[in-house]
Coordinates of C-alpha atoms in Angstrom, one line a residue:
X29 CA -3.8 14.3 6.7
X30 CA -6.2 15.7 9.3
X31 CA -5.8 15.5 13.0
X32 CA -7.1 12.3 14.4
X33 CA -9.4 14.2 16.8
X34 CA -11.1 16.2 14.1
X35 CA -13.3 13.1 13.2
X36 CA -12.9 13.9 9.5
X37 CA -10.5 12.8 6.9
X38 CA -9.7 12.9 3.2
X39 CA -11.4 10.8 0.6
X40 CA -9.5 12.1 -2.4
X41 CA -10.0 15.9 -2.3
X42 CA -13.3 15.5 -0.4
X43 CA -13.5 15.9 3.4
X44 CA -15.6 13.1 4.9
X45 CA -16.4 11.8 8.4
X46 CA -13.8 9.3 9.5
X47 CA -16.3 6.5 9.9
X48 CA -17.3 6.8 6.3
X49 CA -13.9 6.5 4.7
X50 CA -13.4 2.7 5.0
X51 CA -16.7 1.9 3.4
X52 CA -16.0 4.3 0.5
X53 CA -12.5 2.9 0.0
X54 CA -14.1 -0.6 0.0
X55 CA -16.5 0.6 -2.7
X56 CA -13.6 1.8 -4.9
X57 CA -11.7 -1.5 -4.6
X58 CA -14.8 -3.7 -5.0
X59 CA -15.4 -1.7 -8.2
X60 CA -11.9 -2.2 -9.6
X61 CA -11.0 -5.6 -8.1
X62 CA -11.3 -7.6 -11.4
X63 CA -9.2 -4.9 -13.2
X64 CA -6.8 -4.2 -10.3
X65 CA -3.6 -5.5 -12.0
X66 CA -4.5 -3.7 -15.1
X67 CA -5.2 -0.6 -13.0
X68 CA -1.7 -0.7 -11.5
X69 CA -0.3 -0.9 -15.0
X70 CA -2.4 2.2 -16.0
X71 CA -1.4 4.2 -12.8
X72 CA 2.3 3.5 -13.2
X73 CA 2.8 2.8 -16.9
X74 CA 3.7 -0.8 -16.0
X75 CA 6.6 0.4 -13.8
X76 CA 4.9 -0.9 -10.6
X77 CA 6.4 -4.3 -11.4
X78 CA 9.9 -2.9 -11.2
X79 CA 9.1 -1.0 -8.0
X80 CA 7.9 -4.2 -6.4
X81 CA 11.0 -6.0 -7.5
X82 CA 13.1 -3.1 -5.9
X83 CA 11.0 -3.6 -2.7
X84 CA 12.0 -7.3 -2.6
X85 CA 15.7 -6.4 -3.4
X86 CA 15.8 -4.2 -0.3
X87 CA 13.7 -6.5 1.8
X88 CA 15.9 -9.6 0.9
X89 CA 13.4 -12.3 2.1
X90 CA 14.9 -15.2 3.9
X91 CA 13.7 -18.8 4.2
X92 CA 11.2 -19.5 7.0
X93 CA 10.1 -15.9 7.5
X94 CA 6.5 -15.0 8.3
X95 CA 5.1 -12.2 6.2
X96 CA 2.0 -10.0 6.9
X97 CA 1.0 -8.3 3.6
X98 CA -1.5 -5.6 4.6
X99 CA -3.8 -4.2 1.9
X100 CA -2.3 -7.2 0.0
X101 CA -5.3 -7.4 -2.4
X102 CA -4.4 -9.8 -5.2
X103 CA -1.3 -11.1 -3.6
X104 CA 1.4 -9.5 -5.8
X105 CA 3.8 -8.8 -2.9
X106 CA 3.2 -12.1 -1.1
X107 CA 3.9 -14.1 -4.3
X108 CA 7.1 -12.2 -4.8
X109 CA 8.1 -12.7 -1.2
X110 CA 7.5 -16.4 -1.2
X111 CA 9.4 -16.9 -4.4
X112 CA 12.4 -15.0 -3.1
X113 CA 12.3 -16.6 0.3
X114 CA 12.1 -20.1 -1.1
X115 CA 10.3 -21.3 2.0
X116 CA 8.1 -19.3 4.3
X117 CA 4.5 -18.2 4.9
X118 CA 2.5 -15.1 3.9
X119 CA -0.7 -13.8 5.3
X120 CA -2.6 -11.5 2.9
X121 CA -4.9 -9.1 4.7
X122 CA -7.3 -6.8 2.9
X123 CA -10.4 -4.8 3.9
X124 CA -12.1 -5.7 0.6
X125 CA -13.1 -9.4 0.2
X126 CA -13.5 -9.2 -3.5
X127 CA -9.8 -8.2 -3.8
X128 CA -8.8 -11.4 -1.9
X129 CA -11.1 -13.5 -4.1
X130 CA -9.2 -12.2 -7.2
X131 CA -5.9 -13.0 -5.5
X132 CA -7.0 -16.6 -4.7
X133 CA -7.9 -17.1 -8.3
X134 CA -4.5 -16.4 -9.6
X135 CA -2.2 -19.2 -10.8
X136 CA 0.5 -18.2 -8.3
X137 CA -2.0 -18.7 -5.4
X138 CA -2.7 -22.3 -6.5
X139 CA 1.0 -23.1 -6.6
X140 CA 1.7 -21.6 -3.2
X141 CA -1.6 -22.7 -1.5
X142 CA 0.0 -24.2 1.6
X143 CA 2.1 -21.1 2.3
X144 CA -0.7 -18.6 2.0
X145 CA -3.5 -17.3 4.2
X146 CA -6.2 -14.8 3.1
X147 CA -7.8 -12.7 5.8
X148 CA -10.4 -9.9 5.6
X149 CA -9.3 -7.3 8.1
X150 CA -8.6 -3.6 9.0
X151 CA -5.0 -2.2 8.9
X152 CA -5.9 -0.1 12.0
X153 CA -7.1 -3.1 14.1
X154 CA -5.1 -6.1 13.0
X155 CA -6.7 -9.5 14.1
X156 CA -3.3 -10.9 15.2
X157 CA -1.4 -11.3 18.5
X158 CA 1.6 -9.1 19.4
X159 CA 5.0 -10.2 18.1
X160 CA 3.7 -12.5 15.4
X161 CA 5.4 -11.7 12.1
X162 CA 9.0 -11.2 10.8
X163 CA 8.0 -8.8 8.0
X164 CA 5.1 -6.4 7.5
X165 CA 4.6 -5.0 4.0
X166 CA 2.0 -2.6 2.6
X167 CA 2.1 -1.7 -1.0
X168 CA 0.0 1.1 -2.5
X169 CA -2.4 0.7 0.4
X170 CA -1.5 3.0 3.3
X171 CA -2.8 6.1 1.6
X172 CA -6.2 4.5 1.6
X173 CA -6.2 3.9 5.4
X174 CA -8.3 6.4 7.4
X175 CA -5.6 6.9 10.0
X176 CA -2.2 5.9 8.6
X177 CA -0.4 6.5 11.9
X178 CA -2.7 3.9 13.6
X179 CA -1.8 1.4 10.9
X180 CA 1.9 2.0 11.5
X181 CA 1.4 1.6 15.2
X182 CA -0.4 -1.7 14.6
X183 CA 2.4 -2.8 12.3
X184 CA 4.9 -2.3 15.1
X185 CA 2.7 -4.2 17.5
X186 CA 2.4 -7.4 15.4
X187 CA 6.0 -7.5 14.3
X188 CA 8.5 -9.6 16.3
X189 CA 11.5 -7.9 17.9
X190 CA 13.9 -7.6 15.0
X191 CA 11.0 -7.5 12.5
X192 CA 11.0 -5.3 9.4
X193 CA 8.4 -2.8 8.1
X194 CA 8.4 -1.9 4.4
X195 CA 5.9 0.5 2.8
X196 CA 5.7 1.1 -0.9
X197 CA 3.6 4.0 -1.9
X198 CA 3.1 6.7 -4.5
X199 CA 4.9 9.9 -3.4
X200 CA 5.9 13.4 -4.3
X201 CA 8.6 14.5 -6.8
X202 CA 11.2 16.8 -5.3
X203 CA 11.2 19.2 -8.3
X204 CA 8.1 21.5 -8.6
X205 CA 8.2 21.6 -12.4
X206 CA 8.4 17.8 -12.6
X207 CA 5.6 17.5 -10.0
X208 CA 3.4 19.8 -12.1
X209 CA 3.9 17.8 -15.2
X210 CA 3.2 14.6 -13.3
X211 CA 0.0 16.1 -11.9
X212 CA -1.1 17.1 -15.4
X213 CA -0.7 13.5 -16.6
X214 CA -2.3 12.1 -13.4
X215 CA -5.4 14.3 -13.4
X216 CA -6.0 14.4 -17.1
X217 CA -5.0 11.0 -18.4
X218 CA -5.5 8.4 -15.6
X219 CA -9.2 9.0 -14.9
X220 CA -9.9 8.8 -18.7
X221 CA -8.0 5.6 -19.0
X222 CA -10.0 4.3 -16.0
X223 CA -13.2 5.1 -17.9
X224 CA -11.9 3.3 -21.0
X225 CA -10.4 0.2 -19.3
X226 CA -12.7 -0.4 -16.3
X227 CA -15.7 1.9 -17.2
X228 CA -15.0 3.6 -13.9
X229 CA -13.7 7.1 -14.0
X230 CA -14.7 8.0 -10.4
X231 CA -12.6 5.3 -8.7
X232 CA -9.5 6.3 -10.7
X233 CA -10.2 10.0 -10.0
X234 CA -10.2 9.1 -6.2
X235 CA -6.9 7.2 -6.6
X236 CA -5.2 10.1 -8.2
X237 CA -6.4 12.5 -5.6
X238 CA -5.4 10.2 -2.8
X239 CA -1.8 10.1 -4.2
X240 CA -1.7 13.9 -4.2
X241 CA -3.0 14.1 -0.6
X242 CA -0.5 11.6 0.8
X243 CA 2.4 13.0 3.0
X244 CA 5.7 13.6 1.3
X245 CA 8.7 11.4 1.9
X246 CA 10.2 13.2 4.9
X247 CA 6.8 13.6 6.7
X248 CA 6.0 10.0 6.3
X249 CA 9.5 9.0 7.5
X250 CA 8.7 10.9 10.7
X251 CA 5.4 9.0 11.0
X252 CA 7.3 5.7 10.8
X253 CA 9.7 6.8 13.5
X254 CA 6.7 8.0 15.7
X255 CA 5.3 4.5 15.5
X256 CA 8.5 3.3 17.2
X257 CA 10.6 2.0 14.3
X258 CA 14.4 2.4 14.4
X259 CA 16.9 2.8 11.6
X260 CA 14.0 4.2 9.4
X261 CA 15.0 5.3 5.9
X262 CA 13.4 5.8 2.5
X263 CA 14.4 5.4 -1.1
X264 CA 12.8 7.2 -4.0
X265 CA 11.8 5.2 -7.0
X266 CA 11.5 6.8 -10.5
X267 CA 12.6 10.2 -9.0
X268 CA 9.9 10.1 -6.3
X269 CA 6.9 9.0 -8.2
X270 CA 6.9 6.1 -5.7
X271 CA 8.9 5.7 -2.5
X272 CA 10.0 2.8 -0.3
X273 CA 10.1 3.4 3.5
X274 CA 11.8 0.9 5.7
X275 CA 12.0 0.5 9.5
X276 CA 12.9 -2.1 12.1
X277 CA 11.3 -3.1 15.4
X278 CA 14.4 -3.2 17.7

């Protein structure tokens, strides 16, 4: 991640002006929106479903909680949250309207209509008042934010005192040999599968590069703490292919 003052940032392995990244990310997700759930299966070998269940296990949703699901796209996390909580409300926020359209069309969305809001918005400038939500989640989205530290600061702002942050993101394997093998798979297989499944090699190439550029577990943990969160911890999933970070606004 580049320094915020440099006015450039990463778009995959490319360096681009900060003010261009959001539009280019929107382009990626507009392109893959109709295939997004299939894309997650491709990127993770289907294991993303187990990772999201692990996220809910650690989060332990309670009845009546208000969730903000940022980069919530097609609603996967919000649906899981509401089912676990039994009663509550979820606001799904995403920069890309076509992702929200896909989410609203899912059967789960129809069943939970009264408990869901869908909002187009930016993780770095949330359109909500301070101290609004009990829980903030972002799943496989923060690596696409131009300035992730700003997104974490905004998460802290909109959470109520006692509120919980949870971030699920692809991460780094601690063993170099395993990381090398994973990189070989990622860079050689996933873009080709993207071409076959979604006729879109470039978007998948970006997604793979964005994973490799994202800070490792310990670095990101420090970013969570810098945003003001207490009792911040992380748990590796699948040896570090993905990672859950948790923190509390106290």
